[in-house]
Short mmCIF file of C-alpha atoms and ligand atoms in Angstrom, two decimals:
data_model
loop_
_atom_site.label_atom_id
_atom_site.label_comp_id
_atom_site.label_asym_id
_atom_site.label_seq_id
_atom_site.Cartn_x
_atom_site.Cartn_y
_atom_site.Cartn_z
CA MET A 1 7.47 4.48 -16.54
CA THR A 2 5.69 7.77 -17.03
CA MET A 3 3.61 9.15 -14.24
CA ASN A 4 3.29 12.86 -14.71
CA GLY A 5 0.38 15.03 -13.69
CA PRO A 6 -1.31 15.72 -10.39
CA ALA A 7 -0.86 13.42 -7.44
CA ARG A 8 -3.16 10.46 -7.27
CA ALA A 9 -3.97 8.69 -4.01
CA ILE A 10 -4.20 4.91 -3.84
CA LEU A 11 -5.88 3.44 -0.76
CA VAL A 12 -4.71 -0.06 0.18
CA ALA A 13 -7.42 -1.73 2.23
CA ASN A 14 -9.15 -4.94 3.23
CA GLN A 15 -11.43 -5.30 6.24
CA LYS A 16 -9.57 -8.49 7.14
CA GLY A 17 -6.25 -8.15 8.98
CA GLY A 18 -2.88 -9.61 8.02
CA VAL A 19 -3.41 -9.76 4.25
CA GLY A 20 -0.31 -7.81 3.22
CA LYS A 21 -1.63 -4.24 3.19
CA SER A 22 1.29 -2.57 4.98
CA THR A 23 4.02 -4.71 3.40
CA THR A 24 2.61 -3.89 -0.04
CA VAL A 25 2.28 -0.17 0.69
CA ALA A 26 5.94 0.01 1.74
CA ALA A 27 7.24 -2.11 -1.16
CA VAL A 28 5.31 -0.26 -3.85
CA ALA A 29 5.97 3.22 -2.44
CA GLU A 30 9.70 2.58 -2.05
CA MET A 31 10.02 1.11 -5.56
CA ILE A 32 8.19 3.97 -7.24
CA ALA A 33 10.18 6.57 -5.28
CA ALA A 34 13.45 4.84 -6.20
CA GLY A 35 12.52 4.18 -9.83
CA GLY A 36 12.09 6.32 -12.88
CA ARG A 37 14.71 8.55 -14.39
CA ARG A 38 14.00 11.48 -12.14
CA GLY A 39 12.50 9.46 -9.33
CA TYR A 40 8.88 10.04 -8.43
CA ARG A 41 7.91 11.94 -5.30
CA VAL A 42 5.85 9.64 -3.11
CA LEU A 43 3.92 10.22 0.13
CA VAL A 44 2.86 7.32 2.35
CA VAL A 45 -0.08 8.12 4.63
CA ASP A 46 -0.20 5.59 7.44
CA GLY A 47 -3.86 5.67 8.34
CA ASP A 48 -3.57 2.72 10.71
CA PRO A 49 -3.35 3.17 14.51
CA GLN A 50 -1.05 0.09 14.56
CA ALA A 51 1.48 2.16 12.56
CA ASN A 52 3.03 -0.98 11.02
CA VAL A 53 4.09 0.61 7.78
CA THR A 54 5.68 3.56 9.61
CA VAL A 55 7.46 1.68 12.37
CA GLU A 56 7.96 -1.90 11.16
CA ASP A 57 8.21 -1.62 7.39
CA LEU A 58 9.91 1.75 6.92
CA GLY A 59 11.59 1.88 10.33
CA VAL A 60 10.75 5.40 11.49
CA ASP A 61 9.36 6.35 14.90
CA GLY A 62 6.94 9.01 13.78
CA ASP A 63 4.70 11.13 15.96
CA LYS A 64 2.26 8.43 17.15
CA GLY A 65 -0.23 9.60 14.55
CA ARG A 66 -0.52 13.07 16.05
CA SER A 67 -0.31 15.03 12.80
CA LEU A 68 -2.84 12.85 10.99
CA ALA A 69 -5.17 12.95 14.01
CA GLN A 70 -4.98 16.76 14.18
CA THR A 71 -5.73 17.01 10.49
CA LEU A 72 -8.73 14.67 10.73
CA GLN A 73 -10.18 16.40 13.77
CA PHE A 74 -9.17 20.05 13.41
CA GLY A 75 -8.18 20.41 9.78
CA ALA A 76 -4.59 21.24 10.79
CA PRO A 77 -1.91 21.06 8.06
CA LEU A 78 -0.28 17.65 7.60
CA ALA A 79 3.30 17.36 8.87
CA PRO A 80 5.22 14.71 6.93
CA ILE A 81 8.40 12.99 8.09
CA ARG A 82 10.70 13.89 5.22
CA ASN A 83 13.11 11.69 3.26
CA VAL A 84 12.35 8.44 5.01
CA ARG A 85 13.82 7.14 1.75
CA PRO A 86 14.99 9.24 -1.22
CA ASN A 87 11.83 10.90 -2.63
CA LEU A 88 9.64 9.24 0.01
CA ASP A 89 7.90 11.10 2.84
CA VAL A 90 5.57 9.63 5.46
CA ILE A 91 2.57 10.83 7.45
CA ALA A 92 2.94 8.61 10.50
CA GLY A 93 0.24 6.38 11.89
CA GLY A 94 -0.27 5.64 15.58
CA PRO A 95 -2.66 5.48 18.53
CA GLN A 96 -3.70 9.14 18.19
CA VAL A 97 -5.49 8.13 14.99
CA ALA A 98 -7.48 5.50 16.93
CA VAL A 99 -8.75 8.17 19.30
CA VAL A 100 -10.05 10.20 16.36
CA GLY A 101 -11.62 7.09 14.83
CA ALA A 102 -13.41 6.32 18.09
CA SER A 103 -14.91 9.82 18.30
CA ALA A 104 -16.02 9.88 14.66
CA HIS A 105 -19.72 9.72 15.54
CA LEU A 106 -19.37 12.69 17.93
CA MET A 107 -17.65 14.67 15.21
CA ALA A 108 -20.34 13.83 12.68
CA GLU A 109 -23.05 14.89 15.14
CA ASN A 110 -21.29 18.21 15.59
CA GLY A 111 -20.73 18.92 11.92
CA ILE A 112 -17.00 18.15 11.97
CA ASN A 113 -16.14 16.65 8.60
CA MET A 114 -13.03 14.42 8.72
CA THR A 115 -13.18 13.74 5.00
CA GLU A 116 -13.18 17.42 4.11
CA HIS A 117 -10.34 18.14 6.53
CA LEU A 118 -8.13 15.37 5.15
CA GLN A 119 -8.97 16.13 1.54
CA ILE A 120 -8.12 19.82 1.81
CA GLN A 121 -4.87 19.25 3.69
CA LEU A 122 -3.74 16.40 1.46
CA GLU A 123 -4.34 18.51 -1.63
CA ALA A 124 -2.44 21.43 -0.09
CA LEU A 125 0.51 19.23 0.83
CA CYS A 126 0.64 17.57 -2.61
CA GLU A 127 0.65 21.00 -4.18
CA THR A 128 3.56 22.34 -2.12
CA GLU A 129 5.57 19.10 -2.12
CA SER A 130 4.75 18.08 -5.72
CA TYR A 131 4.10 14.44 -4.91
CA ASP A 132 3.33 12.26 -7.93
CA LEU A 133 1.68 9.58 -5.83
CA VAL A 134 0.09 9.17 -2.41
CA VAL A 135 -0.30 5.66 -0.97
CA ILE A 136 -2.64 5.30 2.01
CA ASP A 137 -2.37 2.31 4.34
CA SER A 138 -5.37 1.41 6.47
CA GLY A 139 -6.06 -0.82 9.45
CA PRO A 140 -8.33 -3.85 9.41
CA GLY A 141 -10.91 -2.48 11.86
CA ASP A 142 -12.14 1.04 12.33
CA VAL A 143 -14.94 1.56 9.83
CA PRO A 144 -15.27 5.38 10.22
CA LEU A 145 -11.59 5.84 9.36
CA LEU A 146 -11.91 3.46 6.42
CA ASP A 147 -14.93 5.37 5.11
CA THR A 148 -12.96 8.60 5.40
CA TYR A 149 -10.07 7.20 3.37
CA LEU A 150 -12.49 5.75 0.80
CA SER A 151 -13.91 9.24 0.32
CA VAL A 152 -10.50 10.88 -0.04
CA ALA A 153 -8.59 8.41 -2.25
CA ASN A 154 -8.83 8.17 -6.05
CA TYR A 155 -8.11 4.45 -6.30
CA LEU A 156 -8.58 1.34 -4.21
CA LEU A 157 -6.19 -1.62 -4.15
CA ILE A 158 -7.37 -4.64 -2.16
CA PRO A 159 -4.78 -7.23 -1.16
CA THR A 160 -5.98 -10.61 0.05
CA ARG A 161 -4.74 -14.03 1.06
CA ASP A 162 -6.54 -16.97 -0.52
CA ASP A 163 -8.43 -18.17 2.56
CA GLN A 164 -12.19 -17.67 2.84
CA ALA A 165 -11.95 -15.20 5.73
CA SER A 166 -9.67 -12.88 3.75
CA ILE A 167 -11.81 -13.14 0.62
CA GLY A 168 -14.79 -12.37 2.86
CA GLY A 169 -12.91 -9.23 3.88
CA VAL A 170 -12.64 -8.29 0.18
CA ALA A 171 -16.40 -8.71 -0.22
CA ARG A 172 -17.17 -6.56 2.83
CA LEU A 173 -14.80 -3.86 1.67
CA ALA A 174 -16.27 -3.96 -1.84
CA GLN A 175 -19.67 -3.21 -0.27
CA ARG A 176 -18.24 -0.22 1.60
CA PHE A 177 -16.59 0.88 -1.64
CA TRP A 178 -19.92 0.85 -3.52
CA ARG A 179 -21.62 2.65 -0.66
CA ALA A 180 -18.94 5.36 -0.77
CA ARG A 181 -19.41 5.70 -4.54
CA LYS A 182 -23.17 6.03 -4.13
CA SER A 183 -22.72 8.85 -1.66
CA GLY A 184 -20.53 10.75 -4.11
CA ALA A 185 -16.96 9.45 -3.61
CA LEU A 186 -14.93 9.40 -6.82
CA ILE A 187 -12.76 6.43 -5.86
CA GLN A 188 -12.19 3.75 -8.51
CA LEU A 189 -11.35 0.09 -7.98
CA LEU A 190 -7.78 -0.39 -9.18
CA GLY A 191 -7.64 -4.12 -8.54
CA VAL A 192 -7.40 -7.05 -6.14
CA LEU A 193 -3.97 -8.45 -5.31
CA LEU A 194 -3.38 -12.04 -4.23
CA PHE A 195 -0.77 -12.10 -1.49
CA ASP A 196 1.26 -14.90 0.11
CA VAL A 197 0.64 -17.21 -2.83
CA ASN A 198 2.29 -20.54 -3.59
CA PRO A 199 3.18 -20.13 -7.30
CA ARG A 200 3.19 -23.92 -7.74
CA ALA A 201 -0.42 -24.37 -6.58
CA VAL A 202 -1.67 -23.64 -10.09
CA LYS A 203 -5.10 -25.30 -9.75
CA ARG A 204 -5.82 -23.65 -6.42
CA ASN A 205 -4.72 -20.24 -7.71
CA GLN A 206 -6.98 -20.54 -10.76
CA GLU A 207 -9.87 -21.35 -8.46
CA VAL A 208 -9.19 -18.27 -6.32
CA PHE A 209 -8.84 -16.06 -9.41
CA ALA A 210 -12.21 -17.32 -10.66
CA GLN A 211 -13.81 -16.60 -7.29
CA ILE A 212 -12.44 -13.05 -7.21
CA ASN A 213 -13.40 -12.44 -10.84
CA GLU A 214 -16.95 -13.45 -10.02
CA MET A 215 -16.96 -11.08 -7.08
CA LEU A 216 -15.69 -8.23 -9.26
CA GLU A 217 -18.19 -8.82 -12.02
CA GLY A 218 -19.64 -5.57 -13.29
CA SER A 219 -16.96 -3.49 -11.59
CA GLY A 220 -14.86 -3.23 -14.77
CA THR A 221 -11.84 -4.43 -12.79
CA SER A 222 -10.01 -7.74 -12.58
CA PRO A 223 -7.47 -9.12 -10.14
CA PHE A 224 -3.87 -8.16 -10.87
CA ASP A 225 -2.19 -10.77 -13.09
CA ILE A 226 0.83 -10.80 -10.83
CA THR A 227 0.54 -12.41 -7.41
CA ILE A 228 2.89 -11.86 -4.48
CA ARG A 229 4.58 -15.11 -3.66
CA SER A 230 4.79 -16.62 -0.21
CA ALA A 231 8.15 -15.69 1.29
CA PRO A 232 8.09 -16.21 5.06
CA ALA A 233 11.88 -15.93 5.57
CA ALA A 234 12.08 -12.68 3.60
CA ALA A 235 9.04 -11.43 5.55
CA VAL A 236 10.92 -11.88 8.84
CA ASP A 237 13.97 -10.08 7.44
CA MET A 238 11.89 -7.20 6.08
CA ARG A 239 10.22 -6.58 9.43
CA THR A 240 13.31 -7.00 11.65
CA LEU A 241 15.56 -4.89 9.40
CA HIS A 242 12.81 -2.44 8.37
CA LYS A 243 13.55 -2.97 4.68
CA THR A 244 11.21 -3.43 1.75
CA ALA A 245 11.41 -6.38 -0.67
CA GLY A 246 13.38 -4.26 -3.14
CA GLU A 247 15.84 -3.08 -0.51
CA LEU A 248 16.39 -6.62 0.74
CA VAL A 249 17.95 -7.66 -2.60
CA ALA A 250 21.03 -5.46 -2.11
CA LEU A 251 21.36 -6.65 1.49
CA ALA A 252 21.17 -10.31 0.42
CA ASN A 253 23.98 -9.74 -2.09
CA ASP A 254 26.15 -8.19 0.63
CA ASP A 255 25.28 -11.08 2.93
CA ARG A 256 26.32 -13.64 0.31
CA ARG A 257 29.66 -11.90 -0.25
CA LEU A 258 30.29 -11.74 3.49
CA ARG A 259 29.56 -15.44 3.98
CA LEU A 260 31.82 -16.39 1.08
CA SER A 261 34.68 -14.32 2.41
CA ARG A 262 34.27 -15.87 5.86
CA LEU A 263 34.36 -19.33 4.27
CA ARG A 264 37.56 -18.39 2.45
CA ASP A 265 39.09 -17.24 5.74
CA LYS A 266 37.99 -20.55 7.27
CA LYS A 267 35.62 -18.83 9.67
CA SER A 268 32.13 -20.13 10.30
CA PRO A 269 29.76 -18.51 7.79
CA GLU A 270 27.44 -16.43 9.96
CA ARG A 271 24.32 -15.35 8.16
CA ALA A 272 22.71 -11.99 8.71
CA LEU A 273 19.50 -12.77 6.81
CA TRP A 274 16.99 -15.62 6.96
CA THR A 275 16.30 -15.41 3.27
CA SER A 276 18.96 -16.49 0.82
CA ASP A 277 17.37 -14.87 -2.21
CA PRO A 278 14.64 -12.25 -2.02
CA SER A 279 14.96 -11.37 -5.72
CA ALA A 280 11.89 -13.35 -6.87
CA LEU A 281 9.76 -11.59 -4.27
CA ALA A 282 11.18 -8.20 -5.29
CA ALA A 283 10.45 -9.07 -8.94
CA ASP A 284 6.81 -9.75 -8.02
CA TYR A 285 6.54 -6.25 -6.58
CA GLN A 286 8.33 -4.76 -9.58
CA GLU A 287 5.75 -6.37 -11.84
CA LEU A 288 2.96 -5.16 -9.56
CA VAL A 289 4.29 -1.61 -9.90
CA ARG A 290 4.21 -2.01 -13.69
CA GLU A 291 0.61 -3.21 -13.59
CA ILE A 292 -0.41 -0.40 -11.24
CA VAL A 293 1.15 2.24 -13.47
CA LYS A 294 -0.55 0.73 -16.53
CA ARG A 295 -3.95 0.70 -14.82
CA LEU A 296 -3.51 4.28 -13.56
CA ALA A 297 -2.67 5.39 -17.10
CA ARG A 298 -5.81 3.68 -18.44
CA PHE A 299 -8.08 5.27 -15.83
CA GLU A 300 -6.52 8.66 -16.39
CA SER A 301 -6.84 8.56 -20.17
CA MET A 302 -10.47 7.47 -19.77
CA ALA A 303 -11.09 10.43 -17.45
CA ALA A 304 -9.38 12.78 -19.92
CA ALA A 305 -11.56 11.47 -22.79
CA GLN A 306 -14.71 11.97 -20.68
CA ALA A 307 -13.63 15.52 -19.85
CA GLN A 308 -13.08 16.16 -23.59
CA GLU A 309 -16.57 14.88 -24.37
CA ARG A 310 -18.09 17.21 -21.80
CA VAL A 311 -16.23 20.17 -23.31
CA GLY A 312 -17.04 19.16 -26.91
N1 LIG B 401 5.51 -12.54 0.81
C1 LIG B 401 5.12 -12.88 2.04
N2 LIG B 401 4.81 -14.16 2.36
C2 LIG B 401 4.39 -14.48 3.59
N3 LIG B 401 4.23 -13.63 4.60
C3 LIG B 401 4.51 -12.33 4.35
C4 LIG B 401 4.97 -11.89 3.07
N4 LIG B 401 5.17 -10.55 3.13
C5 LIG B 401 4.86 -10.18 4.37
N5 LIG B 401 4.45 -11.22 5.13
C6 LIG B 401 4.00 -11.21 6.55
O1 LIG B 401 2.59 -11.29 6.58
C7 LIG B 401 2.09 -10.65 7.76
C8 LIG B 401 0.97 -9.69 7.39
O2 LIG B 401 1.48 -8.66 6.56
P1 LIG B 401 1.05 -7.14 6.76
O3 LIG B 401 1.35 -6.66 8.12
O4 LIG B 401 1.63 -6.39 5.62
O5 LIG B 401 -0.52 -7.28 6.59
P2 LIG B 401 -1.65 -6.18 6.91
O6 LIG B 401 -2.79 -6.50 6.06
O7 LIG B 401 -1.07 -4.82 6.82
O8 LIG B 401 -2.00 -6.48 8.44
P3 LIG B 401 -2.91 -5.57 9.42
O9 LIG B 401 -4.33 -5.84 9.01
O10 LIG B 401 -2.59 -6.06 10.78
O11 LIG B 401 -2.52 -4.15 9.19
C9 LIG B 401 3.29 -9.97 8.39
O12 LIG B 401 3.76 -10.76 9.45
C10 LIG B 401 4.31 -9.93 7.28
O13 LIG B 401 5.62 -9.91 7.76
MG1 LIG B 402 -1.07 -3.28 8.19
#
């Protein structure tokens, strides 16, 4: 995997809640930070007042969203929590961010520009910390915050479940995306990700793919080929242990060894995890990372060619 060059920011969003945004942010960020020969430097920005990716997925307390809130409102420098994982830093989410979101209209009326504040501070931080990638998580509500992130990010990844309400959330977000583009945002649509999918429901999955393809017509983007399989037991483990899908694999191996040794010693085999094998789920995310990197490379080479044309 090659991913050199300036940091790029991927916003993960859907106006519907509970579609796998935070879980996916954590899994992808952790895998990219852990992978590669030198390991890529990754920053997670938890733009959600619920702070799920900070607290539940990555297991850090954070500052209740104070740093992000102060950046959005006052343009203060961003203060990351460092080394949450090797090569992975986090700007924590939390209720402070909700307060800023709620006063967005007052700020706009008074010429306070949240987008500009975040953009400048994010660029400054990426410069000093040499991040290769920024992944922004967002909450399901709060439209002013969402619009701010849409204006700051370079790419948009939209996860969705296959029910009509979630797909409706994709459609509403797509509208906001186009509106942001019209008012000058440079964000590009990286793709739509189907989450919590039954891999055996082939017919149903084809139907959903067709529906999303139709929705994306003219956008130049398609849904990701890989889908994230339904894995409710692993999901419970990830949230209670604050581990990503990739990290759960090593834990499951330890768990298996422990249970075997207890069986050998004629003790009852206690299990520490609900899932017996998270490796298929982790493999889905690994493949997603490959697809993301491939799409980023395509966008970036297109941008480079366009820049060449302008020069030439
Ligand atoms: N592969 C999976 N299969 C089924 N459920 C999963 C899977 N991965 C995660 N979950 C669970 O799905 C729920 C929603 O996931 P998540 O919190 O990531 O969604 P979200 O879009 O960030 O939600 P919100 O809009 O509230 O921020 C969580 O309870 C999570 O533990
Ligand atoms: Mg979330």
